[in-house]
């Protein structure tokens, strides 16, 4: 099931609060018991009430289905639950752990800010985020991007020097969203 679009879904903060409890400290979303009107409500309460809502996907994010509104990322529903409004941008997990939905770990971020908080790529060979070796430049280079504008630095004689340049540039460009490792 594809993810629902927030505002077009018709789902409101009141509806989310009616269906889910949220623990600010732990980040746990749990299903609330339904008022038993039908047999389906009774079955739901037996199976789900008090249990953690949704499922963890392979990349670590939690998603849950809010019938009949669609599938939502837990972080977006938590933002709606706590603030009463849909988040203006993406939800960023400050510590980089997508399963940590504690309120102190969630923040609204543009796509570029969220990208700045990503860790080192799996195929990175230098051991440093943003650093690679360039045969054509004859040394280690680094690059930092903001809003699709790339700033290239180097070449440097060592990966450590390139990483120091990356730290300086990334900190200036990304501020609180910078992730250096």
Coordinates of N, CA and C in Angstrom, one line a residue, residues 6-181:
X6 N -0.6 13.5 3.4 CA -1.0 13.9 4.7 C -2.4 14.7 4.6
X7 N -2.3 15.9 4.1 CA -3.5 16.8 4.2 C -4.6 16.3 3.3
X8 N -4.3 15.6 2.2 CA -5.4 15.1 1.3 C -6.1 13.9 1.9
X9 N -5.5 13.3 2.9 CA -6.0 12.1 3.5 C -7.3 12.3 4.3
X10 N -7.5 13.5 4.8 CA -8.6 13.8 5.7 C -8.4 13.4 7.1
X11 N -7.3 12.8 7.4 CA -7.0 12.4 8.8 C -6.6 13.6 9.6
X12 N -7.2 13.7 10.8 CA -7.0 14.9 11.7 C -6.3 14.5 12.9
X13 N -5.8 15.5 13.7 CA -5.1 15.2 14.9 C -6.1 14.5 15.9
X14 N -7.3 15.0 15.9 CA -8.3 14.4 16.9 C -8.5 12.9 16.6
X15 N -8.6 12.6 15.3 CA -8.7 11.2 14.9 C -7.5 10.3 15.3
X16 N -6.3 10.9 15.2 CA -5.1 10.2 15.5 C -5.1 10.0 17.1
X17 N -5.4 11.0 17.8 CA -5.4 10.9 19.3 C -6.5 10.0 19.8
X18 N -7.6 9.9 19.0 CA -8.6 8.9 19.4 C -8.2 7.5 19.3
X19 N -7.3 7.2 18.3 CA -6.9 5.9 18.0 C -5.6 5.4 18.6
X20 N -4.7 6.4 18.9 CA -3.4 6.1 19.3 C -3.0 6.8 20.6
X21 N -2.2 6.2 21.4 CA -1.5 6.8 22.6 C 0.0 6.9 22.2
X22 N 0.6 8.0 22.6 CA 2.0 8.3 22.3 C 2.7 8.6 23.6
X23 N 3.9 7.9 23.8 CA 4.7 8.2 24.9 C 5.9 9.1 24.4
X24 N 5.9 10.3 24.9 CA 6.9 11.3 24.4 C 8.3 10.8 24.7
X25 N 8.6 10.2 25.8 CA 9.9 9.8 26.2 C 10.4 8.6 25.4
X26 N 9.6 7.6 25.2 CA 10.1 6.4 24.6 C 9.8 6.4 23.1
X27 N 8.8 7.2 22.6 CA 8.5 7.2 21.2 C 7.5 6.1 20.8
X28 N 7.0 5.4 21.8 CA 6.1 4.3 21.5 C 4.7 4.8 21.1
X29 N 4.2 4.3 20.0 CA 2.8 4.5 19.6 C 2.0 3.3 19.9
X30 N 0.9 3.3 20.7 CA 0.2 2.1 21.0 C -1.3 2.4 20.6
X31 N -1.9 1.3 20.2 CA -3.4 1.4 19.8 C -4.2 1.5 21.1
X32 N -5.2 2.4 21.0 CA -6.1 2.6 22.1 C -7.3 1.7 21.9
X33 N -7.9 1.3 23.0 CA -9.1 0.5 22.9 C -10.2 1.3 22.3
X34 N -11.0 0.6 21.4 CA -12.1 1.2 20.8 C -13.4 1.1 21.6
X35 N -14.3 2.0 21.5 CA -15.6 1.8 22.1 C -16.3 0.7 21.3
X36 N -16.7 -0.3 22.1 CA -17.3 -1.5 21.4 C -18.7 -1.2 20.9
X37 N -18.8 -1.1 19.6 CA -20.1 -0.9 19.0 C -20.4 -2.1 18.1
X38 N -19.4 -2.6 17.5 CA -19.6 -3.8 16.6 C -18.7 -4.9 17.0
X39 N -18.9 -6.0 16.4 CA -18.0 -7.2 16.7 C -16.6 -6.9 16.2
X40 N -16.4 -6.2 15.2 CA -15.1 -5.8 14.7 C -14.3 -5.0 15.8
X41 N -15.1 -4.1 16.5 CA -14.4 -3.3 17.5 C -13.9 -4.2 18.7
X42 N -14.8 -5.2 19.0 CA -14.4 -6.1 20.1 C -13.2 -6.9 19.7
X43 N -13.2 -7.4 18.4 CA -12.0 -8.2 17.9 C -10.8 -7.3 17.9
X44 N -10.9 -6.1 17.5 CA -9.8 -5.2 17.4 C -9.2 -5.0 18.8
X45 N -10.0 -4.8 19.8 CA -9.6 -4.6 21.2 C -8.8 -5.8 21.7
X46 N -9.3 -7.0 21.4 CA -8.7 -8.2 21.9 C -7.3 -8.4 21.2
X47 N -7.2 -8.1 19.9 CA -6.0 -8.3 19.2 C -5.0 -7.2 19.4
X48 N -5.4 -5.9 19.4 CA -4.5 -4.8 19.2 C -4.4 -3.8 20.4
X49 N -5.5 -3.6 21.1 CA -5.5 -2.5 22.1 C -4.3 -2.7 23.1
X50 N -3.6 -1.6 23.3 CA -2.4 -1.6 24.2 C -1.1 -2.1 23.5
X51 N -1.2 -2.6 22.3 CA 0.0 -3.1 21.6 C 0.6 -2.0 20.8
X52 N 1.9 -2.1 20.5 CA 2.6 -1.1 19.7 C 2.0 -1.1 18.3
X53 N 1.7 0.1 17.7 CA 1.1 0.2 16.4 C 2.1 0.1 15.3
X54 N 1.6 -0.5 14.2 CA 2.4 -0.5 13.0 C 3.5 -1.6 13.0
X55 N 4.4 -1.5 12.0 CA 5.5 -2.4 11.9 C 6.8 -1.7 11.5
X56 N 7.9 -2.3 11.9 CA 9.2 -1.8 11.5 C 9.5 -2.3 10.1
X57 N 9.9 -1.4 9.3 CA 10.3 -1.9 7.9 C 11.8 -2.1 7.9
X58 N 12.3 -2.8 6.9 CA 13.7 -3.1 6.8 C 14.7 -2.0 7.1
X59 N 14.4 -0.8 6.6 CA 15.3 0.4 6.8 C 15.2 1.0 8.2
X60 N 14.3 0.4 9.1 CA 14.2 0.9 10.5 C 13.0 1.8 10.7
X61 N 12.3 2.3 9.7 CA 11.2 3.2 10.0 C 10.0 2.5 10.3
X62 N 9.1 3.0 11.2 CA 7.9 2.4 11.5 C 6.7 3.0 10.7
X63 N 5.9 2.2 10.2 CA 4.7 2.6 9.4 C 3.5 2.0 10.0
X64 N 2.4 2.7 9.8 CA 1.1 2.1 10.2 C 0.0 2.5 9.4
X65 N -1.0 1.6 9.3 CA -2.2 1.7 8.5 C -3.3 2.3 9.3
X66 N -3.8 3.5 8.9 CA -4.9 4.1 9.5 C -6.1 4.0 8.6
X67 N -6.9 2.9 8.8 CA -8.1 2.7 7.9 C -9.1 3.8 8.1
X68 N -9.8 4.2 7.1 CA -9.6 4.0 5.7 C -8.7 5.0 5.0
X69 N -7.8 5.7 5.8 CA -7.1 6.8 5.3 C -5.8 6.5 4.6
X70 N -5.2 5.3 4.9 CA -4.0 4.9 4.2 C -2.9 4.6 5.2
X71 N -1.7 4.4 4.6 CA -0.5 4.1 5.3 C 0.3 5.4 5.6
X72 N 0.9 5.5 6.8 CA 1.6 6.7 7.2 C 2.9 6.3 7.9
X73 N 3.9 7.1 7.8 CA 5.1 7.0 8.6 C 4.8 7.4 10.0
X74 N 5.2 6.6 11.0 CA 4.9 6.9 12.4 C 5.4 8.3 12.8
X75 N 6.5 8.8 12.3 CA 7.0 10.1 12.7 C 6.1 11.2 12.3
X76 N 5.4 11.1 11.2 CA 4.5 12.1 10.7 C 3.2 12.1 11.6
X77 N 2.7 10.9 11.9 CA 1.6 10.8 12.8 C 1.8 11.3 14.2
X78 N 3.1 11.0 14.7 CA 3.5 11.6 16.0 C 3.5 13.1 16.0
X79 N 4.0 13.7 14.9 CA 4.0 15.1 14.8 C 2.6 15.7 14.8
X80 N 1.7 15.1 14.1 CA 0.3 15.5 14.1 C -0.3 15.3 15.5
X81 N 0.0 14.2 16.1 CA -0.6 13.9 17.5 C -0.1 14.9 18.5
X82 N 1.1 15.3 18.5 CA 1.7 16.2 19.5 C 1.4 17.7 19.2
X83 N 1.5 18.1 17.9 CA 1.4 19.5 17.6 C 0.0 19.9 17.1
X84 N -0.8 18.9 16.6 CA -2.1 19.2 16.1 C -2.1 19.6 14.6
X85 N -0.9 19.6 14.0 CA -0.7 19.9 12.6 C 0.2 18.9 11.9
X86 N 0.0 18.8 10.6 CA 0.9 17.9 9.8 C 2.2 18.7 9.8
X87 N 3.3 17.9 9.7 CA 4.6 18.6 9.7 C 4.8 19.3 8.3
X88 N 5.4 20.5 8.4 CA 5.6 21.3 7.2 C 6.5 20.7 6.2
X89 N 7.5 19.9 6.6 CA 8.5 19.3 5.8 C 8.6 17.8 6.1
X90 N 9.7 17.2 5.9 CA 10.0 15.8 6.2 C 10.2 15.8 7.8
X91 N 10.2 14.5 8.3 CA 10.6 14.3 9.7 C 12.0 13.7 9.7
X92 N 12.8 14.4 10.5 CA 14.2 14.0 10.6 C 14.4 13.4 12.0
X93 N 15.1 12.3 12.1 CA 15.5 11.7 13.4 C 16.9 12.2 13.7
X94 N 17.0 13.1 14.7 CA 18.2 13.8 15.0 C 19.4 12.9 15.2
X95 N 19.2 11.7 15.9 CA 20.3 10.8 16.2 C 20.6 9.9 15.0
X96 N 19.8 10.0 13.9 CA 20.1 9.1 12.8 C 19.4 7.7 12.9
X97 N 18.8 7.4 14.0 CA 18.1 6.1 14.2 C 16.6 6.3 13.8
X98 N 16.2 5.7 12.7 CA 14.8 5.9 12.2 C 13.8 5.2 13.1
X99 N 14.2 4.3 14.0 CA 13.3 3.6 14.9 C 13.1 4.4 16.2
X100 N 13.9 5.4 16.4 CA 13.8 6.2 17.7 C 12.8 7.3 17.5
X101 N 11.6 7.1 17.8 CA 10.5 8.1 17.6 C 10.2 8.9 18.9
X102 N 11.2 9.0 19.8 CA 11.0 9.8 21.0 C 10.9 11.3 20.5
X103 N 10.0 12.1 21.2 CA 9.7 13.4 20.7 C 11.0 14.3 20.6
X104 N 11.9 14.1 21.6 CA 13.1 14.9 21.6 C 14.0 14.6 20.4
X105 N 13.8 13.5 19.7 CA 14.6 13.0 18.6 C 14.0 13.4 17.2
X106 N 12.8 13.9 17.2 CA 12.1 14.2 16.0 C 12.1 15.7 15.7
X107 N 12.3 16.1 14.5 CA 12.3 17.5 14.1 C 11.9 17.6 12.6
X108 N 11.3 18.7 12.3 CA 10.9 19.0 10.9 C 12.1 19.4 10.2
X109 N 12.3 18.9 8.9 CA 13.5 19.3 8.2 C 13.2 19.3 6.7
X110 N 13.8 20.2 6.0 CA 13.6 20.1 4.5 C 14.3 18.9 4.0
X111 N 14.1 18.6 2.7 CA 14.8 17.4 2.1 C 16.3 17.6 2.2
X112 N 16.8 18.8 2.0 CA 18.3 19.1 2.0 C 18.8 18.9 3.5
X113 N 18.1 19.4 4.5 CA 18.5 19.3 5.9 C 18.5 17.8 6.3
X114 N 17.5 17.1 5.9 CA 17.4 15.7 6.2 C 18.6 14.9 5.5
X115 N 18.9 15.3 4.3 CA 20.0 14.7 3.6 C 21.4 14.9 4.3
X116 N 21.5 16.1 4.9 CA 22.7 16.5 5.6 C 22.9 15.6 6.9
X117 N 21.8 15.0 7.4 CA 21.9 14.2 8.6 C 22.1 12.7 8.3
X118 N 22.3 12.4 7.0 CA 22.6 11.0 6.7 C 24.0 10.7 7.0
X119 N 24.2 9.4 7.3 CA 25.6 8.9 7.6 C 26.4 8.7 6.4
X120 N 27.6 8.1 6.6 CA 28.5 7.8 5.5 C 27.9 6.7 4.6
X121 N 28.1 6.8 3.3 CA 27.6 5.8 2.4 C 28.3 4.4 2.7
X122 N 27.5 3.4 2.4 CA 28.1 2.0 2.6 C 29.3 1.7 1.7
X123 N 29.3 2.3 0.5 CA 30.4 2.0 -0.4 C 31.5 2.9 -0.3
X124 N 31.6 3.7 0.8 CA 32.6 4.7 1.0 C 33.9 3.9 1.3
X125 N 35.0 4.3 0.6 CA 36.3 3.6 0.8 C 37.3 4.4 1.6
X126 N 37.0 5.7 1.8 CA 38.0 6.5 2.5 C 37.9 6.3 4.0
X127 N 36.7 5.9 4.5 CA 36.4 5.9 5.9 C 35.9 7.2 6.5
X128 N 35.8 8.2 5.6 CA 35.3 9.5 6.1 C 34.1 9.9 5.2
X129 N 33.1 10.5 5.8 CA 31.9 10.9 5.1 C 32.3 12.1 4.2
X130 N 31.9 12.0 2.9 CA 32.1 13.1 1.9 C 33.5 13.1 1.3
X131 N 34.3 12.1 1.6 CA 35.7 12.1 1.1 C 35.9 10.9 0.2
X132 N 36.6 11.2 -1.0 CA 36.9 10.2 -1.9 C 38.2 10.5 -2.6
X133 N 38.8 9.5 -3.3 CA 40.1 9.7 -4.0 C 39.7 10.0 -5.4
X134 N 40.4 11.0 -6.0 CA 40.2 11.3 -7.4 C 41.5 11.1 -8.2
X135 N 41.5 10.2 -9.1 CA 42.6 9.9 -9.9 C 42.9 11.2 -10.8
X136 N 41.9 11.8 -11.3 CA 42.0 12.9 -12.2 C 42.6 14.1 -11.5
X137 N 42.2 14.3 -10.3 CA 42.7 15.4 -9.5 C 44.0 15.1 -8.8
X138 N 44.4 13.8 -8.7 CA 45.6 13.4 -8.0 C 45.6 13.6 -6.5
X139 N 44.5 13.4 -5.9 CA 44.4 13.4 -4.4 C 43.1 13.2 -3.9
X140 N 42.9 13.4 -2.6 CA 41.7 13.3 -1.9 C 40.8 14.5 -2.1
X141 N 39.5 14.3 -2.4 CA 38.6 15.4 -2.6 C 37.4 15.2 -1.7
X142 N 36.7 16.3 -1.5 CA 35.5 16.3 -0.7 C 34.4 17.2 -1.3
X143 N 33.2 16.9 -1.1 CA 32.2 17.8 -1.6 C 31.0 17.9 -0.6
X144 N 30.4 19.0 -0.5 CA 29.3 19.3 0.4 C 28.2 19.9 -0.5
X145 N 26.9 19.5 -0.3 CA 25.8 20.0 -1.1 C 24.8 20.6 -0.2
X146 N 24.2 21.7 -0.8 CA 23.0 22.3 -0.1 C 22.1 22.8 -1.2
X147 N 20.8 22.3 -1.2 CA 19.8 22.6 -2.2 C 20.3 22.4 -3.6
X148 N 20.9 21.2 -3.8 CA 21.4 20.7 -5.0 C 22.6 21.5 -5.6
X149 N 23.1 22.4 -4.8 CA 24.4 23.1 -5.2 C 25.5 22.5 -4.5
X150 N 26.5 22.0 -5.3 CA 27.6 21.2 -4.8 C 28.8 22.1 -4.7
X151 N 29.5 22.0 -3.5 CA 30.7 22.7 -3.3 C 31.8 21.7 -3.2
X152 N 32.7 21.7 -4.2 CA 33.8 20.8 -4.3 C 35.1 21.4 -3.7
X153 N 35.8 20.6 -2.9 CA 37.0 21.0 -2.2 C 38.2 20.0 -2.5
X154 N 39.3 20.5 -2.7 CA 40.5 19.6 -2.9 C 41.2 19.9 -4.2
X155 N 42.2 19.2 -4.5 CA 42.6 17.9 -3.9 C 43.5 18.2 -2.6
X156 N 43.5 17.2 -1.7 CA 44.3 17.1 -0.5 C 45.2 15.9 -0.6
X157 N 46.3 16.0 0.1 CA 47.3 14.9 0.1 C 46.9 13.8 0.9
X158 N 46.0 14.0 2.0 CA 45.5 12.9 2.8 C 44.0 12.9 3.0
X159 N 43.5 11.8 3.3 CA 42.0 11.7 3.5 C 41.6 12.5 4.8
X160 N 42.5 12.6 5.7 CA 42.3 13.3 7.0 C 42.2 14.8 6.7
X161 N 43.0 15.3 5.8 CA 42.9 16.7 5.5 C 41.6 17.0 4.7
X162 N 41.2 16.1 3.8 CA 40.0 16.3 3.1 C 38.8 16.3 4.1
X163 N 38.9 15.4 5.0 CA 37.8 15.3 6.0 C 37.7 16.5 6.9
X164 N 38.8 17.1 7.3 CA 38.8 18.3 8.0 C 38.2 19.5 7.2
X165 N 38.4 19.5 5.9 CA 37.8 20.5 5.1 C 36.3 20.2 5.0
X166 N 35.9 19.0 4.9 CA 34.5 18.6 4.9 C 33.8 19.0 6.2
X167 N 34.4 18.8 7.3 CA 33.8 19.2 8.6 C 33.6 20.7 8.6
X168 N 34.5 21.4 8.2 CA 34.4 22.9 8.2 C 33.3 23.4 7.3
X169 N 33.3 22.9 6.1 CA 32.3 23.3 5.1 C 30.9 22.8 5.5
X170 N 30.8 21.6 5.9 CA 29.4 21.0 6.2 C 28.9 21.7 7.5
X171 N 29.7 22.0 8.5 CA 29.2 22.6 9.7 C 28.7 24.0 9.3
X172 N 29.4 24.8 8.5 CA 28.9 26.1 8.1 C 27.6 26.0 7.3
X173 N 27.5 25.0 6.4 CA 26.3 24.9 5.5 C 25.1 24.3 6.2
X174 N 25.3 23.3 7.0 CA 24.2 22.6 7.6 C 23.8 22.8 9.0
X175 N 24.7 23.5 9.7 CA 24.3 23.9 11.1 C 23.9 22.7 12.0
X176 N 22.8 22.8 12.6 CA 22.3 21.7 13.5 C 22.0 20.4 12.9
X177 N 21.9 20.4 11.5 CA 21.6 19.1 10.8 C 22.8 18.4 10.4
X178 N 24.0 18.9 10.6 CA 25.2 18.3 10.1 C 25.5 16.9 10.8
X179 N 25.8 15.9 10.1 CA 26.3 14.6 10.6 C 27.7 14.4 10.0
X180 N 28.7 14.2 10.8 CA 30.0 14.2 10.3 C 30.6 12.8 10.1
X181 N 29.9 11.8 10.5 CA 30.4 10.4 10.4 C 29.4 9.6 9.6

